[in-house]
Amino acid sequence: MFSDKNHSTNEFVIVLNSLKIYLQFCKIGFLEYLAYRVMNFMHFLSYPIIIFAHIYFYEAVYQVKSEIGSFNLNQVVTYVAISWILRSFYRTYISNTIGMKVRQGQIAMDLVKPINFMGYNLFYAVGKSFYRVFSIALPLVAIFIFSDKIIPPSLDSFLMFLVVIVLAFFIVYLIDFIIGVSAFFFDFNNGFVWTMESIIAFFAGLVVPLTFLPKPLLLIAESLPFQNLYFIPMQFFLGKIGSEVFFEVVVNEIFWIAILFFLSRFLYSLGIQKLTIQGG
C-alpha cells in the first residue's frame, strides 16, 4: 500500500516538474514579444486601421441594402471588429518559427533536448498569445466597447464564445505546426506561409462572414476546420446560435483537434526520419 502511495507521489512530482519546465517556455514566449516593443506597437496601430477600413466599406455597402447574408450593419461591424481582435489572439508566428528552424538546421538543437518538441512549442505559442492579448486585444476591446455600433453579447453567449475560441486556439496551433513542419518536405518561405494564411483566413470567415459566400464556396468552408476560428465563435458572440448547438460545436472542435494532432505527429515523425536518413 505504502509503495503504491509513494509511486503515485513520485509520478505527481515528475508531472509537476515537467509542467514547470514547459511553463518556462510560456514565459520565454511572453518575454520574447516584450523585447520587440516597436514591432508590437506597429501591430497595435495597424489593427484599428484595418478594422475601420472594413467598417467604412460595409457602411457604404449597407446604404444599398439593410441586410446581407442574415447580417445587419451593426452585426457585421461587430463581426469584423471582434474577428480581427481574435486574430491578434491566434497569431503567434509558430509556423514561421518552426519552418525557419527546419530550413536553417537549428531544429537539430531542439531534437537533443529531453522535452517534447510539439509540447514546448505549444507553451511557447501560449506565452506569445498572452502577450498579444494584453498588448493588442484588450486595448482594442477598450476602444470598441464605447462604440454604439458594437453589439455586446449576453453572458451566456460570451461564455460559450470563450470556450470555443480556447479550443480554436489549439486548432490554430496545430495548423501552424503542420505548416511549419512542411519545411521538411519542400521549400519553405514567407510567401508560402502568407498564401496558406490567406486561404485559411478566407475559409475561416475573417475576410467576410461565410454566409456572404456563394453556395459552392460555403459548402467547402463548412467541410473544413477553419470555420471554427472566426465564423462559429462570432455566431455565438452575436447570439445567432446558442446552447442548442454548443455541445455539437465543442465535439466538432475536439474532433478536428484530434485529426490535426495525429496528422501533425505523423508529418513531424516523417520529417525527422527524412532528416536522419539525410544525415541531419
PDB file of C-alpha atoms in Angstrom:
ATOM      1  CA  MET A   1       0.000   0.000   0.000  1.00  0.00           C
ATOM      2  CA  PHE A   2       2.755   2.407   1.028  1.00  0.00           C
ATOM      3  CA  SER A   3       4.789   1.607  -2.088  1.00  0.00           C
ATOM      4  CA  ASP A   4       1.783   2.385  -4.311  1.00  0.00           C
ATOM      5  CA  LYS A   5       1.288   5.667  -2.463  1.00  0.00           C
ATOM      6  CA  ASN A   6       4.960   6.596  -2.865  1.00  0.00           C
ATOM      7  CA  HIS A   7       4.825   5.644  -6.554  1.00  0.00           C
ATOM      8  CA  SER A   8       1.804   7.916  -7.087  1.00  0.00           C
ATOM      9  CA  THR A   9       3.557  10.751  -5.243  1.00  0.00           C
ATOM     10  CA  ASN A  10       6.675  10.336  -7.387  1.00  0.00           C
ATOM     11  CA  GLU A  11       4.603  10.407 -10.578  1.00  0.00           C
ATOM     12  CA  PHE A  12       2.872  13.586  -9.415  1.00  0.00           C
ATOM     13  CA  VAL A  13       6.238  15.234  -8.674  1.00  0.00           C
ATOM     14  CA  ILE A  14       7.538  14.240 -12.126  1.00  0.00           C
ATOM     15  CA  VAL A  15       4.447  15.691 -13.825  1.00  0.00           C
ATOM     16  CA  LEU A  16       4.712  18.873 -11.734  1.00  0.00           C
ATOM     17  CA  ASN A  17       8.395  19.320 -12.590  1.00  0.00           C
ATOM     18  CA  SER A  18       7.653  18.753 -16.296  1.00  0.00           C
ATOM     19  CA  LEU A  19       4.899  21.358 -16.150  1.00  0.00           C
ATOM     20  CA  LYS A  20       7.293  23.851 -14.547  1.00  0.00           C
ATOM     21  CA  ILE A  21       9.731  23.305 -17.419  1.00  0.00           C
ATOM     22  CA  TYR A  22       7.054  23.866 -20.069  1.00  0.00           C
ATOM     23  CA  LEU A  23       5.771  26.959 -18.250  1.00  0.00           C
ATOM     24  CA  GLN A  24       9.260  28.406 -18.648  1.00  0.00           C
ATOM     25  CA  PHE A  25       8.772  28.202 -22.431  1.00  0.00           C
ATOM     26  CA  CYS A  26       5.475  30.024 -21.964  1.00  0.00           C
ATOM     27  CA  LYS A  27       7.377  32.735 -20.089  1.00  0.00           C
ATOM     28  CA  ILE A  28      10.035  32.856 -22.837  1.00  0.00           C
ATOM     29  CA  GLY A  29       7.349  33.353 -25.498  1.00  0.00           C
ATOM     30  CA  PHE A  30       5.830  36.205 -23.477  1.00  0.00           C
ATOM     31  CA  LEU A  31       9.170  37.908 -22.774  1.00  0.00           C
ATOM     32  CA  GLU A  32      10.367  37.488 -26.369  1.00  0.00           C
ATOM     33  CA  TYR A  33       7.486  39.620 -27.606  1.00  0.00           C
ATOM     34  CA  LEU A  34       8.142  42.072 -24.785  1.00  0.00           C
ATOM     35  CA  ALA A  35      11.588  42.722 -26.300  1.00  0.00           C
ATOM     36  CA  TYR A  36      10.043  43.865 -29.612  1.00  0.00           C
ATOM     37  CA  ARG A  37       8.010  46.804 -28.327  1.00  0.00           C
ATOM     38  CA  VAL A  38       8.258  48.872 -31.515  1.00  0.00           C
ATOM     39  CA  MET A  39       7.064  45.969 -33.682  1.00  0.00           C
ATOM     40  CA  ASN A  40       4.152  45.303 -31.336  1.00  0.00           C
ATOM     41  CA  PHE A  41       3.253  48.985 -31.199  1.00  0.00           C
ATOM     42  CA  MET A  42       3.083  48.998 -35.008  1.00  0.00           C
ATOM     43  CA  HIS A  43       0.874  45.902 -34.888  1.00  0.00           C
ATOM     44  CA  PHE A  44      -1.357  47.656 -32.378  1.00  0.00           C
ATOM     45  CA  LEU A  45      -1.669  50.663 -34.703  1.00  0.00           C
ATOM     46  CA  SER A  46      -2.324  48.531 -37.784  1.00  0.00           C
ATOM     47  CA  TYR A  47      -5.293  46.631 -36.338  1.00  0.00           C
ATOM     48  CA  PRO A  48      -7.594  49.662 -35.820  1.00  0.00           C
ATOM     49  CA  ILE A  49      -6.712  50.909 -39.318  1.00  0.00           C
ATOM     50  CA  ILE A  50      -7.660  47.545 -40.854  1.00  0.00           C
ATOM     51  CA  ILE A  51     -10.821  47.267 -38.750  1.00  0.00           C
ATOM     52  CA  PHE A  52     -12.033  50.808 -39.509  1.00  0.00           C
ATOM     53  CA  ALA A  53     -11.305  50.307 -43.223  1.00  0.00           C
ATOM     54  CA  HIS A  54     -13.590  47.246 -43.158  1.00  0.00           C
ATOM     55  CA  ILE A  55     -16.235  49.150 -41.191  1.00  0.00           C
ATOM     56  CA  TYR A  56     -16.281  52.092 -43.646  1.00  0.00           C
ATOM     57  CA  PHE A  57     -16.519  49.632 -46.533  1.00  0.00           C
ATOM     58  CA  TYR A  58     -19.529  47.874 -45.005  1.00  0.00           C
ATOM     59  CA  GLU A  59     -21.193  51.182 -44.126  1.00  0.00           C
ATOM     60  CA  ALA A  60     -21.046  52.073 -47.829  1.00  0.00           C
ATOM     61  CA  VAL A  61     -22.347  48.645 -48.868  1.00  0.00           C
ATOM     62  CA  TYR A  62     -25.241  48.721 -46.380  1.00  0.00           C
ATOM     63  CA  GLN A  63     -26.508  52.021 -47.767  1.00  0.00           C
ATOM     64  CA  VAL A  64     -27.883  49.929 -50.630  1.00  0.00           C
ATOM     65  CA  LYS A  65     -29.279  47.002 -48.589  1.00  0.00           C
ATOM     66  CA  SER A  66     -30.264  46.852 -44.918  1.00  0.00           C
ATOM     67  CA  GLU A  67     -29.361  43.168 -44.555  1.00  0.00           C
ATOM     68  CA  ILE A  68     -26.865  40.919 -46.354  1.00  0.00           C
ATOM     69  CA  GLY A  69     -26.354  37.217 -45.663  1.00  0.00           C
ATOM     70  CA  SER A  70     -28.504  37.411 -42.469  1.00  0.00           C
ATOM     71  CA  PHE A  71     -26.314  40.254 -41.071  1.00  0.00           C
ATOM     72  CA  ASN A  72     -27.445  43.839 -40.498  1.00  0.00           C
ATOM     73  CA  LEU A  73     -24.902  46.684 -40.344  1.00  0.00           C
ATOM     74  CA  ASN A  74     -24.324  46.604 -36.571  1.00  0.00           C
ATOM     75  CA  GLN A  75     -23.914  42.830 -36.629  1.00  0.00           C
ATOM     76  CA  VAL A  76     -21.349  42.888 -39.436  1.00  0.00           C
ATOM     77  CA  VAL A  77     -19.423  45.753 -37.778  1.00  0.00           C
ATOM     78  CA  THR A  78     -19.314  43.741 -34.537  1.00  0.00           C
ATOM     79  CA  TYR A  79     -18.293  40.659 -36.513  1.00  0.00           C
ATOM     80  CA  VAL A  80     -15.401  42.467 -38.217  1.00  0.00           C
ATOM     81  CA  ALA A  81     -14.104  44.207 -35.079  1.00  0.00           C
ATOM     82  CA  ILE A  82     -14.170  41.154 -32.794  1.00  0.00           C
ATOM     83  CA  SER A  83     -12.844  38.812 -35.518  1.00  0.00           C
ATOM     84  CA  TRP A  84      -9.745  40.963 -36.021  1.00  0.00           C
ATOM     85  CA  ILE A  85      -9.250  41.193 -32.262  1.00  0.00           C
ATOM     86  CA  LEU A  86      -9.452  37.380 -32.231  1.00  0.00           C
ATOM     87  CA  ARG A  87      -6.784  37.276 -34.917  1.00  0.00           C
ATOM     88  CA  SER A  88      -4.389  39.055 -32.572  1.00  0.00           C
ATOM     89  CA  PHE A  89      -5.039  36.282 -30.019  1.00  0.00           C
ATOM     90  CA  TYR A  90      -4.443  33.455 -32.510  1.00  0.00           C
ATOM     91  CA  ARG A  91      -1.421  34.914 -34.312  1.00  0.00           C
ATOM     92  CA  THR A  92       1.807  33.582 -32.768  1.00  0.00           C
ATOM     93  CA  TYR A  93       4.006  33.037 -35.875  1.00  0.00           C
ATOM     94  CA  ILE A  94       4.779  29.478 -34.729  1.00  0.00           C
ATOM     95  CA  SER A  95       4.676  28.235 -38.335  1.00  0.00           C
ATOM     96  CA  ASN A  96       7.451  30.705 -39.225  1.00  0.00           C
ATOM     97  CA  THR A  97       9.480  29.790 -36.126  1.00  0.00           C
ATOM     98  CA  ILE A  98       9.331  26.032 -36.774  1.00  0.00           C
ATOM     99  CA  GLY A  99       9.752  26.383 -40.544  1.00  0.00           C
ATOM    100  CA  MET A 100      12.858  28.544 -40.236  1.00  0.00           C
ATOM    101  CA  LYS A 101      14.368  26.171 -37.651  1.00  0.00           C
ATOM    102  CA  VAL A 102      13.888  23.245 -40.034  1.00  0.00           C
ATOM    103  CA  ARG A 103      15.172  25.173 -43.049  1.00  0.00           C
ATOM    104  CA  GLN A 104      18.264  26.509 -41.257  1.00  0.00           C
ATOM    105  CA  GLY A 105      19.057  23.253 -39.440  1.00  0.00           C
ATOM    106  CA  GLN A 106      18.503  24.747 -35.977  1.00  0.00           C
ATOM    107  CA  ILE A 107      15.933  22.058 -35.246  1.00  0.00           C
ATOM    108  CA  ALA A 108      18.805  19.645 -34.561  1.00  0.00           C
ATOM    109  CA  MET A 109      19.427  21.527 -31.302  1.00  0.00           C
ATOM    110  CA  ASP A 110      15.792  21.063 -30.276  1.00  0.00           C
ATOM    111  CA  LEU A 111      15.863  17.342 -31.008  1.00  0.00           C
ATOM    112  CA  VAL A 112      18.596  16.673 -28.437  1.00  0.00           C
ATOM    113  CA  LYS A 113      16.613  18.392 -25.661  1.00  0.00           C
ATOM    114  CA  PRO A 114      14.780  15.999 -23.279  1.00  0.00           C
ATOM    115  CA  ILE A 115      11.425  17.655 -23.980  1.00  0.00           C
ATOM    116  CA  ASN A 116       8.520  17.138 -26.342  1.00  0.00           C
ATOM    117  CA  PHE A 117       9.004  19.333 -29.426  1.00  0.00           C
ATOM    118  CA  MET A 118       5.286  19.822 -30.043  1.00  0.00           C
ATOM    119  CA  GLY A 119       4.605  20.423 -26.355  1.00  0.00           C
ATOM    120  CA  TYR A 120       7.222  23.092 -25.800  1.00  0.00           C
ATOM    121  CA  ASN A 121       6.199  24.931 -28.984  1.00  0.00           C
ATOM    122  CA  LEU A 122       2.606  24.903 -27.726  1.00  0.00           C
ATOM    123  CA  PHE A 123       3.585  26.572 -24.452  1.00  0.00           C
ATOM    124  CA  TYR A 124       5.828  28.966 -26.376  1.00  0.00           C
ATOM    125  CA  ALA A 125       2.810  29.889 -28.534  1.00  0.00           C
ATOM    126  CA  VAL A 126       0.608  30.323 -25.442  1.00  0.00           C
ATOM    127  CA  GLY A 127       3.152  32.767 -23.995  1.00  0.00           C
ATOM    128  CA  LYS A 128       3.163  34.788 -27.214  1.00  0.00           C
ATOM    129  CA  SER A 129      -0.625  34.759 -27.321  1.00  0.00           C
ATOM    130  CA  PHE A 130      -0.899  36.016 -23.737  1.00  0.00           C
ATOM    131  CA  TYR A 131       1.335  38.950 -24.598  1.00  0.00           C
ATOM    132  CA  ARG A 132      -0.761  39.826 -27.653  1.00  0.00           C
ATOM    133  CA  VAL A 133      -3.949  39.614 -25.572  1.00  0.00           C
ATOM    134  CA  PHE A 134      -2.618  42.208 -23.127  1.00  0.00           C
ATOM    135  CA  SER A 135      -0.802  44.421 -25.647  1.00  0.00           C
ATOM    136  CA  ILE A 136      -3.250  44.361 -28.567  1.00  0.00           C
ATOM    137  CA  ALA A 137      -6.553  42.564 -27.911  1.00  0.00           C
ATOM    138  CA  LEU A 138      -7.583  44.166 -24.598  1.00  0.00           C
ATOM    139  CA  PRO A 139      -6.676  47.743 -25.664  1.00  0.00           C
ATOM    140  CA  LEU A 140      -8.690  47.218 -28.860  1.00  0.00           C
ATOM    141  CA  VAL A 141     -11.645  45.928 -26.831  1.00  0.00           C
ATOM    142  CA  ALA A 142     -11.386  49.079 -24.693  1.00  0.00           C
ATOM    143  CA  ILE A 143     -11.515  51.206 -27.861  1.00  0.00           C
ATOM    144  CA  PHE A 144     -14.507  49.471 -29.440  1.00  0.00           C
ATOM    145  CA  ILE A 145     -16.518  48.893 -26.270  1.00  0.00           C
ATOM    146  CA  PHE A 146     -17.627  52.539 -26.387  1.00  0.00           C
ATOM    147  CA  SER A 147     -18.798  52.303 -29.991  1.00  0.00           C
ATOM    148  CA  ASP A 148     -22.558  52.438 -30.469  1.00  0.00           C
ATOM    149  CA  LYS A 149     -22.200  50.076 -33.437  1.00  0.00           C
ATOM    150  CA  ILE A 150     -20.699  47.163 -31.427  1.00  0.00           C
ATOM    151  CA  ILE A 151     -23.334  44.758 -30.121  1.00  0.00           C
ATOM    152  CA  PRO A 152     -22.434  43.466 -26.625  1.00  0.00           C
ATOM    153  CA  PRO A 153     -23.097  39.739 -26.098  1.00  0.00           C
ATOM    154  CA  SER A 154     -25.247  38.235 -23.364  1.00  0.00           C
ATOM    155  CA  LEU A 155     -23.378  36.494 -20.523  1.00  0.00           C
ATOM    156  CA  ASP A 156     -24.333  33.018 -21.812  1.00  0.00           C
ATOM    157  CA  SER A 157     -23.265  33.868 -25.355  1.00  0.00           C
ATOM    158  CA  PHE A 158     -19.965  35.311 -24.138  1.00  0.00           C
ATOM    159  CA  LEU A 159     -19.137  32.246 -22.011  1.00  0.00           C
ATOM    160  CA  MET A 160     -19.836  29.897 -24.935  1.00  0.00           C
ATOM    161  CA  PHE A 161     -17.762  32.191 -27.156  1.00  0.00           C
ATOM    162  CA  LEU A 162     -14.812  31.924 -24.720  1.00  0.00           C
ATOM    163  CA  VAL A 163     -14.948  28.114 -24.686  1.00  0.00           C
ATOM    164  CA  VAL A 164     -14.985  27.783 -28.471  1.00  0.00           C
ATOM    165  CA  ILE A 165     -12.121  30.267 -29.008  1.00  0.00           C
ATOM    166  CA  VAL A 166      -9.922  28.439 -26.477  1.00  0.00           C
ATOM    167  CA  LEU A 167     -10.491  25.203 -28.412  1.00  0.00           C
ATOM    168  CA  ALA A 168      -9.972  27.139 -31.650  1.00  0.00           C
ATOM    169  CA  PHE A 169      -6.558  28.232 -30.370  1.00  0.00           C
ATOM    170  CA  PHE A 170      -5.456  24.576 -30.315  1.00  0.00           C
ATOM    171  CA  ILE A 171      -6.765  24.149 -33.874  1.00  0.00           C
ATOM    172  CA  VAL A 172      -4.761  27.206 -34.972  1.00  0.00           C
ATOM    173  CA  TYR A 173      -1.639  25.942 -33.216  1.00  0.00           C
ATOM    174  CA  LEU A 174      -1.845  22.507 -34.858  1.00  0.00           C
ATOM    175  CA  ILE A 175      -2.432  24.041 -38.299  1.00  0.00           C
ATOM    176  CA  ASP A 176       0.579  26.326 -37.745  1.00  0.00           C
ATOM    177  CA  PHE A 177       2.642  23.332 -36.599  1.00  0.00           C
ATOM    178  CA  ILE A 178       1.737  21.409 -39.765  1.00  0.00           C
ATOM    179  CA  ILE A 179       2.657  24.419 -41.934  1.00  0.00           C
ATOM    180  CA  GLY A 180       5.957  24.713 -40.052  1.00  0.00           C
ATOM    181  CA  VAL A 181       6.998  21.048 -40.356  1.00  0.00           C
ATOM    182  CA  SER A 182       6.120  21.114 -44.064  1.00  0.00           C
ATOM    183  CA  ALA A 183       9.595  22.676 -44.396  1.00  0.00           C
ATOM    184  CA  PHE A 184      10.949  19.130 -44.057  1.00  0.00           C
ATOM    185  CA  PHE A 185       9.457  18.245 -47.436  1.00  0.00           C
ATOM    186  CA  PHE A 186       9.585  21.298 -49.714  1.00  0.00           C
ATOM    187  CA  ASP A 187      10.811  24.860 -49.984  1.00  0.00           C
ATOM    188  CA  PHE A 188       9.591  26.990 -47.104  1.00  0.00           C
ATOM    189  CA  ASN A 189       9.420  30.776 -47.225  1.00  0.00           C
ATOM    190  CA  ASN A 190       7.323  33.708 -46.074  1.00  0.00           C
ATOM    191  CA  GLY A 191       5.405  33.697 -49.360  1.00  0.00           C
ATOM    192  CA  PHE A 192       4.242  30.147 -48.735  1.00  0.00           C
ATOM    193  CA  VAL A 193       3.166  30.992 -45.173  1.00  0.00           C
ATOM    194  CA  TRP A 194       1.325  34.111 -46.366  1.00  0.00           C
ATOM    195  CA  THR A 195      -0.520  32.098 -49.038  1.00  0.00           C
ATOM    196  CA  MET A 196      -1.601  29.446 -46.535  1.00  0.00           C
ATOM    197  CA  GLU A 197      -2.691  32.080 -44.007  1.00  0.00           C
ATOM    198  CA  SER A 198      -4.723  33.899 -46.678  1.00  0.00           C
ATOM    199  CA  ILE A 199      -6.541  30.705 -47.703  1.00  0.00           C
ATOM    200  CA  ILE A 200      -7.264  29.854 -44.063  1.00  0.00           C
ATOM    201  CA  ALA A 201      -8.447  33.412 -43.288  1.00  0.00           C
ATOM    202  CA  PHE A 202     -10.846  33.309 -46.252  1.00  0.00           C
ATOM    203  CA  PHE A 203     -12.418  29.955 -45.373  1.00  0.00           C
ATOM    204  CA  ALA A 204     -12.420  30.796 -41.654  1.00  0.00           C
ATOM    205  CA  GLY A 205     -14.662  33.806 -42.223  1.00  0.00           C
ATOM    206  CA  LEU A 206     -12.140  36.533 -41.373  1.00  0.00           C
ATOM    207  CA  VAL A 207     -12.282  38.201 -44.796  1.00  0.00           C
ATOM    208  CA  VAL A 208     -16.105  38.145 -44.943  1.00  0.00           C
ATOM    209  CA  PRO A 209     -18.742  36.216 -42.951  1.00  0.00           C
ATOM    210  CA  LEU A 210     -19.152  32.804 -44.559  1.00  0.00           C
ATOM    211  CA  THR A 211     -22.856  33.404 -45.252  1.00  0.00           C
ATOM    212  CA  PHE A 212     -21.744  36.066 -47.759  1.00  0.00           C
ATOM    213  CA  LEU A 213     -20.069  33.399 -49.909  1.00  0.00           C
ATOM    214  CA  PRO A 214     -21.624  31.644 -52.926  1.00  0.00           C
ATOM    215  CA  LYS A 215     -23.108  28.234 -52.099  1.00  0.00           C
ATOM    216  CA  PRO A 216     -20.218  26.145 -53.567  1.00  0.00           C
ATOM    217  CA  LEU A 217     -17.608  28.061 -51.525  1.00  0.00           C
ATOM    218  CA  LEU A 218     -19.822  27.933 -48.424  1.00  0.00           C
ATOM    219  CA  LEU A 219     -20.045  24.130 -48.717  1.00  0.00           C
ATOM    220  CA  ILE A 220     -16.248  23.913 -48.949  1.00  0.00           C
ATOM    221  CA  ALA A 221     -15.856  26.180 -45.896  1.00  0.00           C
ATOM    222  CA  GLU A 222     -18.318  24.094 -43.873  1.00  0.00           C
ATOM    223  CA  SER A 223     -16.327  20.914 -44.583  1.00  0.00           C
ATOM    224  CA  LEU A 224     -13.064  22.398 -43.242  1.00  0.00           C
ATOM    225  CA  PRO A 225     -11.932  23.065 -39.654  1.00  0.00           C
ATOM    226  CA  PHE A 226     -11.230  26.745 -40.354  1.00  0.00           C
ATOM    227  CA  GLN A 227     -14.804  27.980 -39.718  1.00  0.00           C
ATOM    228  CA  ASN A 228     -14.193  27.222 -36.026  1.00  0.00           C
ATOM    229  CA  LEU A 229     -11.661  30.066 -35.864  1.00  0.00           C
ATOM    230  CA  TYR A 230     -13.879  33.079 -36.596  1.00  0.00           C
ATOM    231  CA  PHE A 231     -17.274  32.337 -38.111  1.00  0.00           C
ATOM    232  CA  ILE A 232     -18.583  29.889 -35.491  1.00  0.00           C
ATOM    233  CA  PRO A 233     -17.284  31.845 -32.452  1.00  0.00           C
ATOM    234  CA  MET A 234     -18.816  35.045 -33.836  1.00  0.00           C
ATOM    235  CA  GLN A 235     -22.146  33.284 -34.326  1.00  0.00           C
ATOM    236  CA  PHE A 236     -22.138  32.627 -30.574  1.00  0.00           C
ATOM    237  CA  PHE A 237     -20.967  36.174 -29.780  1.00  0.00           C
ATOM    238  CA  LEU A 238     -23.819  37.680 -31.804  1.00  0.00           C
ATOM    239  CA  GLY A 239     -26.384  35.266 -30.369  1.00  0.00           C
ATOM    240  CA  LYS A 240     -27.180  33.773 -33.780  1.00  0.00           C
ATOM    241  CA  ILE A 241     -26.586  30.313 -32.322  1.00  0.00           C
ATOM    242  CA  GLY A 242     -26.653  29.248 -28.680  1.00  0.00           C
ATOM    243  CA  SER A 243     -26.825  26.388 -26.203  1.00  0.00           C
ATOM    244  CA  GLU A 244     -28.841  24.202 -28.601  1.00  0.00           C
ATOM    245  CA  VAL A 245     -25.733  23.644 -30.762  1.00  0.00           C
ATOM    246  CA  PHE A 246     -22.971  24.363 -28.225  1.00  0.00           C
ATOM    247  CA  PHE A 247     -22.244  20.702 -27.421  1.00  0.00           C
ATOM    248  CA  GLU A 248     -22.199  19.810 -31.130  1.00  0.00           C
ATOM    249  CA  VAL A 249     -19.735  22.632 -31.875  1.00  0.00           C
ATOM    250  CA  VAL A 250     -17.428  21.623 -28.997  1.00  0.00           C
ATOM    251  CA  VAL A 251     -17.439  17.984 -30.144  1.00  0.00           C
ATOM    252  CA  ASN A 252     -16.678  19.114 -33.701  1.00  0.00           C
ATOM    253  CA  GLU A 253     -13.742  21.213 -32.488  1.00  0.00           C
ATOM    254  CA  ILE A 254     -12.370  18.329 -30.398  1.00  0.00           C
ATOM    255  CA  PHE A 255     -12.736  16.052 -33.439  1.00  0.00           C
ATOM    256  CA  TRP A 256     -10.654  18.426 -35.562  1.00  0.00           C
ATOM    257  CA  ILE A 257      -8.082  18.841 -32.783  1.00  0.00           C
ATOM    258  CA  ALA A 258      -7.663  15.044 -32.703  1.00  0.00           C
ATOM    259  CA  ILE A 259      -7.369  14.787 -36.511  1.00  0.00           C
ATOM    260  CA  LEU A 260      -4.866  17.640 -36.724  1.00  0.00           C
ATOM    261  CA  PHE A 261      -2.892  16.305 -33.750  1.00  0.00           C
ATOM    262  CA  PHE A 262      -2.372  12.886 -35.338  1.00  0.00           C
ATOM    263  CA  LEU A 263      -1.609  14.466 -38.721  1.00  0.00           C
ATOM    264  CA  SER A 264       0.965  16.816 -37.186  1.00  0.00           C
ATOM    265  CA  ARG A 265       2.584  13.970 -35.227  1.00  0.00           C
ATOM    266  CA  PHE A 266       2.730  11.852 -38.393  1.00  0.00           C
ATOM    267  CA  LEU A 267       4.285  14.619 -40.513  1.00  0.00           C
ATOM    268  CA  TYR A 268       6.745  15.524 -37.762  1.00  0.00           C
ATOM    269  CA  SER A 269       7.855  11.870 -37.365  1.00  0.00           C
ATOM    270  CA  LEU A 270       8.158  11.541 -41.140  1.00  0.00           C
ATOM    271  CA  GLY A 271      10.229  14.723 -41.272  1.00  0.00           C
ATOM    272  CA  ILE A 272      12.574  13.546 -38.509  1.00  0.00           C
ATOM    273  CA  GLN A 273      13.083  10.234 -40.344  1.00  0.00           C
ATOM    274  CA  LYS A 274      13.878  12.154 -43.534  1.00  0.00           C
ATOM    275  CA  LEU A 275      16.328  14.344 -41.627  1.00  0.00           C
ATOM    276  CA  THR A 276      18.022  11.311 -40.043  1.00  0.00           C
ATOM    277  CA  ILE A 277      18.362   9.481 -43.371  1.00  0.00           C
ATOM    278  CA  GLN A 278      19.960  12.581 -44.914  1.00  0.00           C
ATOM    279  CA  GLY A 279      22.419  12.710 -42.024  1.00  0.00           C
ATOM    280  CA  GLY A 280      20.956  15.811 -40.347  1.00  0.00           C
TER     281      GLY A 280
END
